[in-house]
Short mmCIF file of C-alpha atoms and ligand atoms in Angstrom, two decimals:
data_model
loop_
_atom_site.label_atom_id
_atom_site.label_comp_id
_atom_site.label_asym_id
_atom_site.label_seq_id
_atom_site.Cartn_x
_atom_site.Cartn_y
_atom_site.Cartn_z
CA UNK Q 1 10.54 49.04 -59.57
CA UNK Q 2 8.55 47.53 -61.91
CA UNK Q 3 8.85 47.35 -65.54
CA UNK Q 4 5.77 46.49 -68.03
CA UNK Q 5 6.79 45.78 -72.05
CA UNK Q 6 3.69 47.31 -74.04
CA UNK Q 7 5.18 46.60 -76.97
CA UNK Q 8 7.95 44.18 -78.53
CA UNK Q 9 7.34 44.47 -81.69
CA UNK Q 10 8.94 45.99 -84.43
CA UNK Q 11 7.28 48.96 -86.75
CA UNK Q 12 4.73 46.83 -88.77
CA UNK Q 13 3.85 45.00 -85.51
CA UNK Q 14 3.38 41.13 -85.65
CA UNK Q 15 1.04 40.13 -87.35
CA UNK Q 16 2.24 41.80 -90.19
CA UNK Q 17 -1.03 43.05 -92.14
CA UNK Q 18 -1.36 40.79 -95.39
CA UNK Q 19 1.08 38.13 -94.32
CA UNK Q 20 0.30 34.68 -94.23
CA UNK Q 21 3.62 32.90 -92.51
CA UNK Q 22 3.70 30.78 -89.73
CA UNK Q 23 4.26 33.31 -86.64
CA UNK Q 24 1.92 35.67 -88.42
CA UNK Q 25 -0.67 33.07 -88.27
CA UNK Q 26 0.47 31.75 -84.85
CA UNK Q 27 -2.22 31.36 -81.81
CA UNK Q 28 0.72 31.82 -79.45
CA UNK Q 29 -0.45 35.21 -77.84
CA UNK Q 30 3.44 35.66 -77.16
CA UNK Q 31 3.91 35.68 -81.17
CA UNK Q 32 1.43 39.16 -80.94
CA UNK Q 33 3.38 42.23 -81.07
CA UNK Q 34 2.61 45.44 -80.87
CA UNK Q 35 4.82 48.21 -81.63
CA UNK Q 36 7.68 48.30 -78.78
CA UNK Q 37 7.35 50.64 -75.76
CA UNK Q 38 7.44 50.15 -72.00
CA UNK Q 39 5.93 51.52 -68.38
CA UNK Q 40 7.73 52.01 -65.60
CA UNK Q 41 6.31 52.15 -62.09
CA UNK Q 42 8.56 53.01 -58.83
CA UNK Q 43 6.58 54.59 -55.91
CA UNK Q 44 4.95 57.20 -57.14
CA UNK Q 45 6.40 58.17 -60.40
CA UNK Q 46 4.76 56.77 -63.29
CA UNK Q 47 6.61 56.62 -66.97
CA UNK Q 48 6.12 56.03 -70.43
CA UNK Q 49 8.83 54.98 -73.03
CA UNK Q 50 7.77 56.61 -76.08
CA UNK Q 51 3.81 56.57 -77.45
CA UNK Q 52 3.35 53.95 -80.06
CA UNK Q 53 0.32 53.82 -82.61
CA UNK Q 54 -1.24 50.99 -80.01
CA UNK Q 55 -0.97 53.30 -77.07
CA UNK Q 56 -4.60 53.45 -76.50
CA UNK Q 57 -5.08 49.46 -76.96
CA UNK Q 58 -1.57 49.14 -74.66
CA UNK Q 59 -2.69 51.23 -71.92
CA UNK Q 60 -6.10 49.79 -71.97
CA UNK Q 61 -4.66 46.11 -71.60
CA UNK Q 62 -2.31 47.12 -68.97
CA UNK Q 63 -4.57 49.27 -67.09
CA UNK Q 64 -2.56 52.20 -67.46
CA UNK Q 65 -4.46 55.20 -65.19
CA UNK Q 66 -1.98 57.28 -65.00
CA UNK Q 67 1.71 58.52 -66.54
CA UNK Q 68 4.05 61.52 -64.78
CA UNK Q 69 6.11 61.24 -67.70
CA UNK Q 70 7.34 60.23 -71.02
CA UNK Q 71 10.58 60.03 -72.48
CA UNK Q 72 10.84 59.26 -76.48
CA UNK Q 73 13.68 57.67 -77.96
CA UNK Q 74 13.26 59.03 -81.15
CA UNK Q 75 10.68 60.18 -83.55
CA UNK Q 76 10.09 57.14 -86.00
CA UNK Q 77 6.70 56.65 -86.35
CA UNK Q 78 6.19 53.59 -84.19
CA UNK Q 79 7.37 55.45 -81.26
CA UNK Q 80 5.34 58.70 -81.88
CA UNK Q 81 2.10 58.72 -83.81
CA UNK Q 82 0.35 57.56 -80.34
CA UNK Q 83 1.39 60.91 -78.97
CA UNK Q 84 -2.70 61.93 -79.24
CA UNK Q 85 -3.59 59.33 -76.94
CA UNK Q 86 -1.54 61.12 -73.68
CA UNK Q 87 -4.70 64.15 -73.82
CA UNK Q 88 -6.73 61.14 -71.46
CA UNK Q 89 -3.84 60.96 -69.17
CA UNK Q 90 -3.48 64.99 -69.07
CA UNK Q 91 -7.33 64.59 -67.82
CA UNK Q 92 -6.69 61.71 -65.49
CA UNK Q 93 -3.68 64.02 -63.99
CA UNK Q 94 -5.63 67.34 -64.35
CA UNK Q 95 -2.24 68.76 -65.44
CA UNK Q 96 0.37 68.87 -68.56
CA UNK Q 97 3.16 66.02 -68.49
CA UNK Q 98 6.63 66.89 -69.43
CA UNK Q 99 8.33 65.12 -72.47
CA UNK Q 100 11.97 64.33 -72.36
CA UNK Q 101 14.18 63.65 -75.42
CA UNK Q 102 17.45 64.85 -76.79
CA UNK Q 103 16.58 68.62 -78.66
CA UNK Q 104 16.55 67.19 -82.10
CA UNK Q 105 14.06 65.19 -81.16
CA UNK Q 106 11.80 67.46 -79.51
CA UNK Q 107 12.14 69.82 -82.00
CA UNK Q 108 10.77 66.97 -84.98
CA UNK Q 109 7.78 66.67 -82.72
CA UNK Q 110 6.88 70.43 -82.42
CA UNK Q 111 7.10 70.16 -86.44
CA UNK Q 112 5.42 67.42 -86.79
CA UNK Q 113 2.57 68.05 -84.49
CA UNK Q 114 2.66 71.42 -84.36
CA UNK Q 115 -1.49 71.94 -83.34
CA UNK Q 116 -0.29 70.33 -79.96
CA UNK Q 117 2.63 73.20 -79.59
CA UNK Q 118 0.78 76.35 -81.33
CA UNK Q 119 -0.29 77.82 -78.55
CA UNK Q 120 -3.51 78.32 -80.16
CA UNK Q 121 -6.46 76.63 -77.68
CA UNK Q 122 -6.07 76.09 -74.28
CA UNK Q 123 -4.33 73.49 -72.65
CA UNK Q 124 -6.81 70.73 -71.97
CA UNK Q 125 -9.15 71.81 -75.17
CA UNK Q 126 -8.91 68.41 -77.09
CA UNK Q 127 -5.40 68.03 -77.55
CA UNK Q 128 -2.76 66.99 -75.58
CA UNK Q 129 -0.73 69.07 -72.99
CA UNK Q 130 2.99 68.13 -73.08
CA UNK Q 131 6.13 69.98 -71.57
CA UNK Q 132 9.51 69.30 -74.08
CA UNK Q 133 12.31 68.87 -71.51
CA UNK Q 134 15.78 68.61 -73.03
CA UNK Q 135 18.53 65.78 -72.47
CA UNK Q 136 21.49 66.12 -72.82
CA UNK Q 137 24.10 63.59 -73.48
CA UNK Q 138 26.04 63.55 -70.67
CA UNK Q 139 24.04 65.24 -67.88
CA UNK Q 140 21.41 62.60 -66.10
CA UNK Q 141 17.76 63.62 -65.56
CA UNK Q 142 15.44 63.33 -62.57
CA UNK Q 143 11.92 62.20 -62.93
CA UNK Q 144 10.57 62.20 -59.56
CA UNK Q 145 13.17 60.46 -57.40
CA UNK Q 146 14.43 58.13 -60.28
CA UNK Q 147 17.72 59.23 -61.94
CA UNK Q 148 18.07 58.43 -66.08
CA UNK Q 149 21.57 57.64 -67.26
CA UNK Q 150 21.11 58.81 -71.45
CA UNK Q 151 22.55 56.57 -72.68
CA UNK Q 152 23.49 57.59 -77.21
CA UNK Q 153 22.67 54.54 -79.39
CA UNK Q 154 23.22 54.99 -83.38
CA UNK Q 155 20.06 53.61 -85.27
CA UNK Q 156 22.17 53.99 -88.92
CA UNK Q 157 23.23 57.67 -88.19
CA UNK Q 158 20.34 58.61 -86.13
CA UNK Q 159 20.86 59.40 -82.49
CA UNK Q 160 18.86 57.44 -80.11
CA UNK Q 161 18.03 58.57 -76.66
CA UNK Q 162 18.51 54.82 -74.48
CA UNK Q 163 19.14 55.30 -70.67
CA UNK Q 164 20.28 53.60 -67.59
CA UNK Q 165 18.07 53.62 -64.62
CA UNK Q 166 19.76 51.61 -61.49
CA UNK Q 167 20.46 48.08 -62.47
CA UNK Q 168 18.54 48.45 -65.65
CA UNK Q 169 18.92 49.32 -69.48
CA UNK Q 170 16.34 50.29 -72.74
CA UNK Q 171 18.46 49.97 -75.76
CA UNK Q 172 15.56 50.12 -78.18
CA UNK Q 173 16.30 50.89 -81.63
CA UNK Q 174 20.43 51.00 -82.61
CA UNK Q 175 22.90 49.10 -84.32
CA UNK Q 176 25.52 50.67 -82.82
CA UNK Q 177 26.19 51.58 -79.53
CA UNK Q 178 29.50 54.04 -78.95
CA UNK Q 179 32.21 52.94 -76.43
CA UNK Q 180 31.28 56.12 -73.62
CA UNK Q 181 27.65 54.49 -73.57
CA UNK Q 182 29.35 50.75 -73.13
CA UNK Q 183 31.19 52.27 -70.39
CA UNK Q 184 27.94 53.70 -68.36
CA UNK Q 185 26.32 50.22 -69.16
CA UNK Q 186 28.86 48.48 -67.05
CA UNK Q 187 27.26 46.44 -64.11
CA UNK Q 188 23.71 47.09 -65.35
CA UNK Q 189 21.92 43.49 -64.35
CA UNK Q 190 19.01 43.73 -66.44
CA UNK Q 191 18.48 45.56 -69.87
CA UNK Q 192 16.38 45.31 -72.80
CA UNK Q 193 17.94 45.36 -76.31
CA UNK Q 194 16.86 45.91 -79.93
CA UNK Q 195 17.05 42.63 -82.34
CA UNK Q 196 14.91 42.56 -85.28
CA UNK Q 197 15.56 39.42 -87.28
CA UNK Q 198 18.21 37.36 -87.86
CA UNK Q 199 19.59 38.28 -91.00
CA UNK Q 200 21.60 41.96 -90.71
CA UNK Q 201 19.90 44.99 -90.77
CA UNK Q 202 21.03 48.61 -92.21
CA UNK Q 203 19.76 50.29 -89.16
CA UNK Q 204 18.58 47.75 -86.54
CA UNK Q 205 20.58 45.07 -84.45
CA UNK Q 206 20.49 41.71 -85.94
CA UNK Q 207 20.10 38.78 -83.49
CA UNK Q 208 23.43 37.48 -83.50
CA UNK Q 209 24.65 41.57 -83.24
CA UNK Q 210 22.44 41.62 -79.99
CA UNK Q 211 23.79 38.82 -78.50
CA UNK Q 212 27.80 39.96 -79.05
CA UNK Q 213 26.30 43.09 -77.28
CA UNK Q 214 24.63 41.40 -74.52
CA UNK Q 215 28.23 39.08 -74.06
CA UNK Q 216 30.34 42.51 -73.49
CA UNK Q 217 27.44 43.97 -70.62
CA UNK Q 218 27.13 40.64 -69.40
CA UNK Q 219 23.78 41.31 -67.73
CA UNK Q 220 21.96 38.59 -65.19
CA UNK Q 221 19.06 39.02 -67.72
CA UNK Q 222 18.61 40.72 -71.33
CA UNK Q 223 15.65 40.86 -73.14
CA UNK Q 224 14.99 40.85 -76.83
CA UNK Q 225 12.46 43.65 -78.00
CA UNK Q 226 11.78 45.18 -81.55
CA UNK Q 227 11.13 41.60 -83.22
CA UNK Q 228 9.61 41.16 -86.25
CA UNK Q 229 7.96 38.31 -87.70
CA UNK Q 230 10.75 36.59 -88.65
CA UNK Q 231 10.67 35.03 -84.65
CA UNK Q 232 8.20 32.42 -83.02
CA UNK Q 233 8.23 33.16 -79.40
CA UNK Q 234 9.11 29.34 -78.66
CA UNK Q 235 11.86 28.73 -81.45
CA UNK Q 236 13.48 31.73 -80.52
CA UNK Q 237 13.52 31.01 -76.36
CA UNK Q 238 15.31 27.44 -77.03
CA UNK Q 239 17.79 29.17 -79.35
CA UNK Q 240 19.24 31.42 -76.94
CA UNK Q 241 21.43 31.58 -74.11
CA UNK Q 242 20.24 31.25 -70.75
CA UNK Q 243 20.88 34.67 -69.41
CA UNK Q 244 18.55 35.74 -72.68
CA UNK Q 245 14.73 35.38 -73.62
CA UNK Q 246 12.56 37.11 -76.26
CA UNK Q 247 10.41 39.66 -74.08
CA UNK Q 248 6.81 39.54 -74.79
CA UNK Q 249 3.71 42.51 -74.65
CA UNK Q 250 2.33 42.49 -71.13
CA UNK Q 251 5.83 41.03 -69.76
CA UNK Q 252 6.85 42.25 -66.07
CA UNK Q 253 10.57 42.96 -64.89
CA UNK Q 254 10.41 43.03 -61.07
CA UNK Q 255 13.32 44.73 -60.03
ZN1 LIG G 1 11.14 51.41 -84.05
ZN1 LIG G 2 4.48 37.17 -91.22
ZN1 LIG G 3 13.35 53.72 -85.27
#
């Protein structure tokens, strides 16, 4: 299996537009992050963690040709507004690509892009063709031959879709995670985890919140995603434990 980070960057993406500070000016292309998101390749299924704003620019960089799949987290804007960009990939399949989320989630999409749901041209005439496919919390999903663990996170009192695949976790987005999802996380070797900044955050995990999380799993590897531009790439790797780095766009998890 192999896992590509498009995006580790939190909603404004880093550089922040107007900001002058020193990882905002940075040449470290590390320090460059778009808005968070990942690909997952195993065999032949192909799948996309939610469709940021820098989809297009993402799935250029990364070669992207084709996706079997998407699963959204939730419906915040950095994890949605790309959702246009998947009509190229409904070409490159010559088919419609199923969307998985919990049902409140679908159901904020089909509001908010309703002209993709309406019914109203046919599938394939300029806009995207897209499947909703319901989670549910405690029933696992099949995407091909891969099996998806949801996993609830609480981002402030919004329910986040993470999930378990094998040995690996996304926990994008939360600053809470409930005891019933700790317990399905058990044994997971590698996962990637939501800090934004150091100082604490009403809806996001903090640094030092990440790491107490990370210290219960007790993963081989975590991952840092969701930064903002209060990070440099190299001051935050020598700040961490070893069994933790700051994950960085084009970044590949062999597993
Ligand atoms: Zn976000
Ligand atoms: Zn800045
Ligand atoms: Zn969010």
């Amino acid at each position: 299996m192999r896992i590509t980070v498009l995006g580790s960057g939190t909603s404004t993406g880093v550089p922040v537009i107007g900001c002058s500070c020193e990882v905002c000016r940075s040449e470290n292309p590390k320090n460059k992050r778009t808005r968070s998101s990942i690909y997952i390749v195993e065999d032949e299924t192909h799948i996309l963690v939610d469709t940021t704003p820098d989809l297009r620019f993402q799935a250029l960089r990364e070669r992207i040709t084709r996706i079997d799949a998407v699963i959204y987290t939730h419906t915040h804007a950095d994890h949605l507004h790309g959702i246009d960009e998947l009509r190229i990939f409904n070409f490159l399949k010559m088919g419609p690509i199923p969307i998985y989320s919990y049902r409140e989630h679908l159901e904020e999409i089909k509001r908010r892009f309703s002209y993709i749901f309406d019914g109203k041209s046919a599938p394939g005439g300029g806009k995207p063709w897209l499947i909703p496919e319901e989670v549910k919390e405690n029933e696992p999903f099949k995407i091909g031959r891969l099996v998806f663990i949801p996993l609830t996170l609480y981002h402030g009192n919004m329910r986040v879709l993470g999930f378990r695949l094998k040995d690996f976790a996304y926990l994008t987005d939360c600053n809470r995670i409930p005891d019933e999802s700790m317990e399905k996380l058990r044994g997971v070797r590698v996962l990637i985890i939501d800090a934004l900044r150091y100082s604490p955050h009403p809806t996001h995990f903090s640094l030092s919140e990440a790491i107490e999380i990370i210290n219960v799993i007790s993963p081989e590897k975590a991952y840092l995603t969701h930064m903002s531009h209060d990070f440099d790439h190299e001051k935050l790797k020598n700040e961490l434990p070893d069994n933790v780095e700051p994950s960085y766009d084009g970044m590949v998890i062999e597993l």
